[in-house]
CSV table of C-alpha atoms and ligand atoms in Angstrom, one decimal:
chain,number,residue,atom,x,y,z
G,2,MET,CA,-5.3,0.6,16.2
G,3,LYS,CA,-2.7,1.1,13.8
G,4,VAL,CA,-3.1,-0.9,10.5
G,5,ILE,CA,-0.9,-1.1,7.7
G,6,ILE,CA,-2.6,-2.2,4.3
G,7,GLY,CA,-0.1,-3.3,1.4
G,8,GLY,CA,-0.6,-4.6,-2.2
G,9,ILE,CA,1.3,-4.2,-5.4
G,10,PRO,CA,0.0,-1.2,-7.7
G,11,GLY,CA,-3.3,-2.1,-9.3
G,12,VAL,CA,-4.4,-4.9,-7.0
G,13,GLY,CA,-7.4,-2.3,-6.0
G,14,LYS,CA,-6.0,-1.4,-2.5
G,15,THR,CA,-7.4,2.2,-2.8
G,16,THR,CA,-10.8,1.0,-4.1
G,17,VAL,CA,-11.3,-1.4,-1.2
G,18,LEU,CA,-10.3,1.3,1.2
G,19,GLU,CA,-12.8,3.6,-0.3
G,20,GLU,CA,-15.5,1.3,1.1
G,21,LEU,CA,-13.8,1.5,4.7
G,22,LEU,CA,-14.0,5.6,4.3
G,23,LYS,CA,-17.7,5.3,3.9
G,24,ASP,CA,-17.8,2.9,6.9
G,25,GLY,CA,-16.2,5.8,8.9
G,26,PHE,CA,-12.5,4.6,9.2
G,27,ARG,CA,-9.8,7.1,8.8
G,28,VAL,CA,-7.7,6.0,5.9
G,29,GLU,CA,-4.2,7.8,5.2
G,30,ASN,CA,-2.5,7.1,2.0
G,31,TYR,CA,1.4,6.9,2.4
G,32,GLY,CA,2.0,7.7,-1.1
G,33,ASP,CA,0.0,11.2,-0.7
G,34,ALA,CA,2.2,11.8,2.2
G,35,MET,CA,5.5,11.2,0.5
G,36,LEU,CA,4.4,13.3,-2.4
G,37,LYS,CA,3.9,16.4,-0.1
G,38,GLU,CA,7.3,16.1,1.1
G,39,ALA,CA,8.8,15.4,-2.4
G,40,ILE,CA,6.7,18.6,-3.9
G,41,VAL,CA,8.3,20.6,-1.1
G,42,ARG,CA,11.6,19.8,-1.9
G,43,ASP,CA,11.2,19.8,-5.7
G,44,TYR,CA,11.9,16.1,-6.0
G,45,ALA,CA,8.9,15.1,-7.9
G,46,LYS,CA,5.4,16.6,-9.1
G,47,SER,CA,3.4,13.3,-9.3
G,48,ARG,CA,3.2,9.9,-7.3
G,49,ASP,CA,4.2,7.9,-10.4
G,50,GLU,CA,7.6,9.7,-10.2
G,51,LEU,CA,8.3,8.7,-6.8
G,52,ARG,CA,9.5,5.3,-7.5
G,53,LYS,CA,11.6,6.5,-10.1
G,54,LEU,CA,13.5,8.7,-7.6
G,55,PRO,CA,17.2,7.7,-6.7
G,56,VAL,CA,16.9,5.5,-3.6
G,57,VAL,CA,18.3,8.0,-1.1
G,58,LYS,CA,15.5,10.8,-1.9
G,59,GLN,CA,12.8,8.0,-1.6
G,60,LYS,CA,14.1,6.7,1.8
G,61,GLU,CA,14.5,10.4,3.0
G,62,ILE,CA,10.9,11.2,2.0
G,63,GLN,CA,9.7,7.9,3.4
G,64,ALA,CA,10.9,8.5,6.8
G,65,LEU,CA,9.7,12.2,6.9
G,66,ALA,CA,6.2,10.7,5.8
G,67,ALA,CA,6.2,8.2,8.5
G,68,GLU,CA,6.9,11.0,11.2
G,69,LYS,CA,3.6,12.8,9.7
G,70,LEU,CA,1.7,9.6,9.9
G,71,ALA,CA,2.6,8.6,13.3
G,72,GLN,CA,0.6,11.2,14.9
G,73,PHE,CA,-2.8,9.2,14.0
G,74,LYS,CA,-3.7,6.7,16.7
G,75,ASP,CA,-6.6,4.9,14.9
G,76,VAL,CA,-5.8,4.8,11.3
G,77,ILE,CA,-5.6,2.5,8.3
G,78,ILE,CA,-2.3,3.2,6.1
G,79,ASP,CA,-2.8,2.5,2.4
G,80,THR,CA,1.1,1.6,1.3
G,81,HIS,CA,3.6,-1.0,-0.3
G,82,PHE,CA,4.9,-3.5,1.5
G,83,SER,CA,7.7,-3.3,-1.2
G,84,VAL,CA,8.2,-0.9,-4.1
G,85,ASN,CA,9.4,-2.0,-7.3
G,86,THR,CA,12.2,0.6,-8.1
G,87,GLU,CA,14.5,0.5,-11.2
G,88,GLY,CA,17.3,-0.8,-8.9
G,89,GLY,CA,15.2,-3.6,-7.4
G,90,TYR,CA,12.4,-4.0,-4.5
G,91,LEU,CA,12.5,-1.1,-2.1
G,92,PRO,CA,11.3,-2.2,1.3
G,93,GLY,CA,8.1,0.0,2.2
G,94,LEU,CA,8.5,-0.4,5.8
G,95,PRO,CA,12.3,-0.7,6.8
G,96,VAL,CA,13.0,-1.0,10.6
G,97,ASN,CA,12.9,3.1,11.0
G,98,VAL,CA,9.7,3.3,9.6
G,99,LEU,CA,8.2,0.3,11.6
G,100,ASP,CA,9.8,1.9,14.9
G,101,THR,CA,8.0,5.2,14.1
G,102,LEU,CA,4.7,3.7,13.3
G,103,HIS,CA,4.3,0.5,15.7
G,104,PRO,CA,1.7,-1.0,13.7
G,105,ASP,CA,-0.7,-3.5,15.1
G,106,LEU,CA,-2.0,-5.3,12.2
G,107,PHE,CA,-0.6,-5.9,8.4
G,108,ILE,CA,-3.0,-6.6,5.9
G,109,SER,CA,-1.9,-8.1,2.4
G,110,ILE,CA,-4.3,-7.2,-0.7
G,111,GLU,CA,-3.6,-9.6,-3.0
G,112,ALA,CA,-5.6,-10.9,-6.4
G,113,ASP,CA,-5.1,-13.0,-9.4
G,114,PRO,CA,-2.2,-11.6,-11.4
G,115,LEU,CA,-4.2,-11.7,-14.8
G,116,GLU,CA,-6.9,-9.6,-13.0
G,117,ILE,CA,-4.5,-7.2,-11.9
G,118,PHE,CA,-2.7,-6.9,-15.4
G,119,GLU,CA,-6.2,-6.1,-16.8
G,120,ARG,CA,-7.0,-3.4,-14.1
G,121,ARG,CA,-3.7,-1.7,-14.9
G,122,LYS,CA,-4.5,-1.8,-18.6
G,123,ASN,CA,-7.9,-0.4,-18.0
G,124,ASP,CA,-7.2,2.2,-15.7
G,125,PRO,CA,-6.5,5.4,-17.7
G,126,ARG,CA,-6.0,7.7,-14.7
G,127,ARG,CA,-2.6,6.5,-14.0
G,128,LYS,CA,0.9,6.1,-15.7
G,129,ARG,CA,1.4,2.4,-14.5
G,130,ASP,CA,4.3,0.3,-15.4
G,131,LYS,CA,3.8,-2.1,-18.3
G,132,ASP,CA,4.7,-5.2,-16.3
G,133,SER,CA,4.4,-8.8,-17.7
G,134,LEU,CA,2.1,-11.3,-16.0
G,135,GLU,CA,5.4,-13.0,-14.7
G,136,LYS,CA,6.5,-9.8,-13.2
G,137,ILE,CA,3.4,-9.0,-11.3
G,138,ARG,CA,3.1,-12.7,-9.8
G,139,SER,CA,6.9,-12.0,-8.8
G,140,HIS,CA,6.3,-8.7,-7.3
G,141,MET,CA,3.1,-10.2,-5.5
G,142,GLU,CA,5.1,-13.1,-4.1
G,143,ALA,CA,7.9,-10.7,-3.0
G,144,ASN,CA,5.1,-8.5,-1.5
G,145,ARG,CA,3.8,-11.3,0.7
G,146,GLU,CA,7.4,-12.2,1.8
G,147,TYR,CA,8.0,-8.7,2.9
G,148,GLY,CA,4.5,-8.7,4.8
G,149,ILE,CA,5.6,-11.8,6.7
G,150,THR,CA,9.1,-10.3,7.6
G,151,TYR,CA,7.3,-7.1,9.1
G,152,SER,CA,4.9,-9.5,11.0
G,153,ALA,CA,7.8,-11.5,12.7
G,154,MET,CA,9.7,-8.2,13.0
G,155,THR,CA,7.0,-6.6,15.3
G,156,GLY,CA,4.8,-9.7,16.5
G,157,SER,CA,1.8,-8.3,15.0
G,158,PRO,CA,-0.3,-10.4,12.6
G,159,LEU,CA,-0.3,-10.6,8.8
G,160,LEU,CA,-3.7,-11.0,7.2
G,161,VAL,CA,-4.1,-11.8,3.5
G,162,VAL,CA,-7.4,-10.8,1.9
G,163,MET,CA,-8.2,-11.5,-1.6
G,164,ASN,CA,-9.6,-8.7,-4.0
G,165,GLU,CA,-11.3,-10.7,-6.4
G,166,ASN,CA,-12.8,-9.2,-9.8
G,167,GLY,CA,-16.3,-7.6,-8.9
G,168,LYS,CA,-16.1,-8.4,-4.9
G,169,VAL,CA,-14.7,-5.4,-3.6
G,170,LYS,CA,-17.4,-5.5,-1.0
G,171,GLU,CA,-16.3,-8.9,0.1
G,172,ALA,CA,-12.8,-7.7,0.5
G,173,SER,CA,-13.8,-4.6,2.4
G,174,PHE,CA,-16.1,-6.8,4.8
G,175,LYS,CA,-13.4,-9.1,5.8
G,176,ILE,CA,-11.2,-6.2,6.6
G,177,ILE,CA,-13.8,-4.3,8.7
G,178,SER,CA,-14.5,-7.7,10.4
G,179,VAL,CA,-11.1,-8.2,11.6
G,180,ILE,CA,-10.4,-4.7,12.5
G,181,ARG,CA,-13.4,-4.8,14.7
G,182,SER,CA,-12.6,-8.1,16.4
G,183,ASN,CA,-9.1,-6.9,17.0
G,184,ASP,CA,-10.3,-3.6,18.2
G,185,GLY,CA,-13.2,-4.8,20.7
G,186,GLY,CA,-15.8,-2.9,18.3
G,187,GLY,CA,-13.4,0.1,18.1
G,188,GLN,CA,-12.5,2.9,15.6
S,29,AP5,P1,0.0,4.6,-4.0
S,29,AP5,O1,-1.1,5.7,-3.8
S,29,AP5,O2,-0.4,3.3,-3.1
S,29,AP5,O3,-0.4,4.3,-5.7
S,29,AP5,P2,-0.3,2.6,-6.6
S,29,AP5,O4,0.8,2.0,-6.1
S,29,AP5,O5,-0.4,3.2,-8.1
S,29,AP5,O6,-1.4,2.1,-5.9
S,29,AP5,P3,-2.9,2.6,-6.3
S,29,AP5,O7,-3.4,2.9,-5.2
S,29,AP5,O8,-2.9,3.6,-7.6
S,29,AP5,O9,-3.2,1.2,-6.9
S,29,AP5,P4,-4.2,0.3,-6.3
S,29,AP5,O10,-3.6,-1.0,-6.1
S,29,AP5,O11,-4.8,0.9,-4.9
S,29,AP5,O12,-5.4,0.2,-7.3
S,29,AP5,P5,-6.8,0.9,-7.5
S,29,AP5,O13,-7.6,0.7,-6.2
S,29,AP5,O14,-6.5,2.2,-8.1
S,29,AP5,O15,1.2,4.9,-4.1
S,29,AP5,C1,2.0,5.8,-4.9
S,29,AP5,C2,3.5,5.8,-4.8
S,29,AP5,O16,3.9,6.0,-3.6
S,29,AP5,C3,4.0,4.4,-4.9
S,29,AP5,O17,4.4,4.0,-6.4
S,29,AP5,C4,5.5,4.6,-4.2
S,29,AP5,O18,6.5,5.3,-5.2
S,29,AP5,C5,5.1,5.4,-3.1
S,29,AP5,N1,5.0,4.8,-1.9
S,29,AP5,C6,4.0,4.5,-1.3
S,29,AP5,N2,4.2,3.8,0.1
S,29,AP5,C7,5.4,3.8,0.1
S,29,AP5,C8,6.2,3.2,1.1
S,29,AP5,N3,5.9,2.7,2.1
S,29,AP5,N4,7.6,3.3,1.0
S,29,AP5,C9,8.2,3.9,-0.4
S,29,AP5,N5,7.1,4.5,-1.2
S,29,AP5,C10,5.9,4.2,-1.1
S,29,AP5,O19,-7.3,0.0,-8.5
S,29,AP5,C11,-6.9,-0.2,-9.7
S,29,AP5,C12,-8.0,-0.6,-10.9
S,29,AP5,O20,-8.8,-1.7,-10.6
S,29,AP5,C13,-9.3,0.6,-10.9
S,29,AP5,O21,-9.7,0.9,-12.0
S,29,AP5,C14,-10.3,0.0,-10.1
S,29,AP5,O22,-11.7,0.3,-10.5
S,29,AP5,C15,-9.9,-1.5,-10.4
S,29,AP5,N6,-10.5,-2.6,-9.4
S,29,AP5,C16,-10.0,-2.6,-8.1
S,29,AP5,N7,-10.7,-3.5,-7.4
S,29,AP5,C17,-11.4,-4.2,-8.3
S,29,AP5,C18,-12.3,-5.5,-8.3
S,29,AP5,N8,-12.5,-6.2,-7.4
S,29,AP5,N9,-12.8,-5.8,-9.4
S,29,AP5,C19,-12.7,-5.2,-10.5
S,29,AP5,N10,-12.0,-4.0,-10.8
S,29,AP5,C20,-11.4,-3.3,-9.7
């Protein structure tokens, strides 16, 4: 089955998905797929530059990445339900991407906005936006609304999973149990 996981930057999607990788699930990162397309076209050199590109270029590489990711039948795609660009929220999964990917399940990873704020501050590997607590809260609410919309558009369910501080394993267990129960033990 095709599972799409979304969450705002710093919520800990990638950390939770590392647990699923250890369990033998195939996980593909949408940002990686977009970055490959961006590098070939000389649009960007790092993932943190992608959301600053002109929207038309983001949409171009978003569509190209979807085509690459569509080849995987059983996969978990690590992505964003909405991307906070300088010109507003850009849908991570517009109609053309949903039509290309045909997702079976959407999972929104969420956390307390204060915990996300602290995680971003303490993560030296990345060039994260310095959003206020209120901006983080608004983006997370918008993200959930985008997730609900994608679910309504496709008829595939939306599951909300909390990634609380120090509880990465609990979040990954929840995801694994739902995927296995939907998949008849699959992947
Ligand atoms: P992406 O690769 O998804 O990068 P990101 O947005 O920065 O998200 P991360 O994966 O880095 O953050 P995370 O939430 O997974 O947090 P992490 O696990 O690192 O996307 C890159 C770019 O690609 C995007 O910015 C966008 O431009 C583009 N893109 C992607 N999909 C797109 C789409 N569909 N359309 C258009 N553009 C798209 O954790 C953060 C920190 O928290 C770490 O230090 C970690 O140790 C800590 N932490 C995590 N969980 C816990 C916990 N439970 N307790 C304590 N600490 C924790």
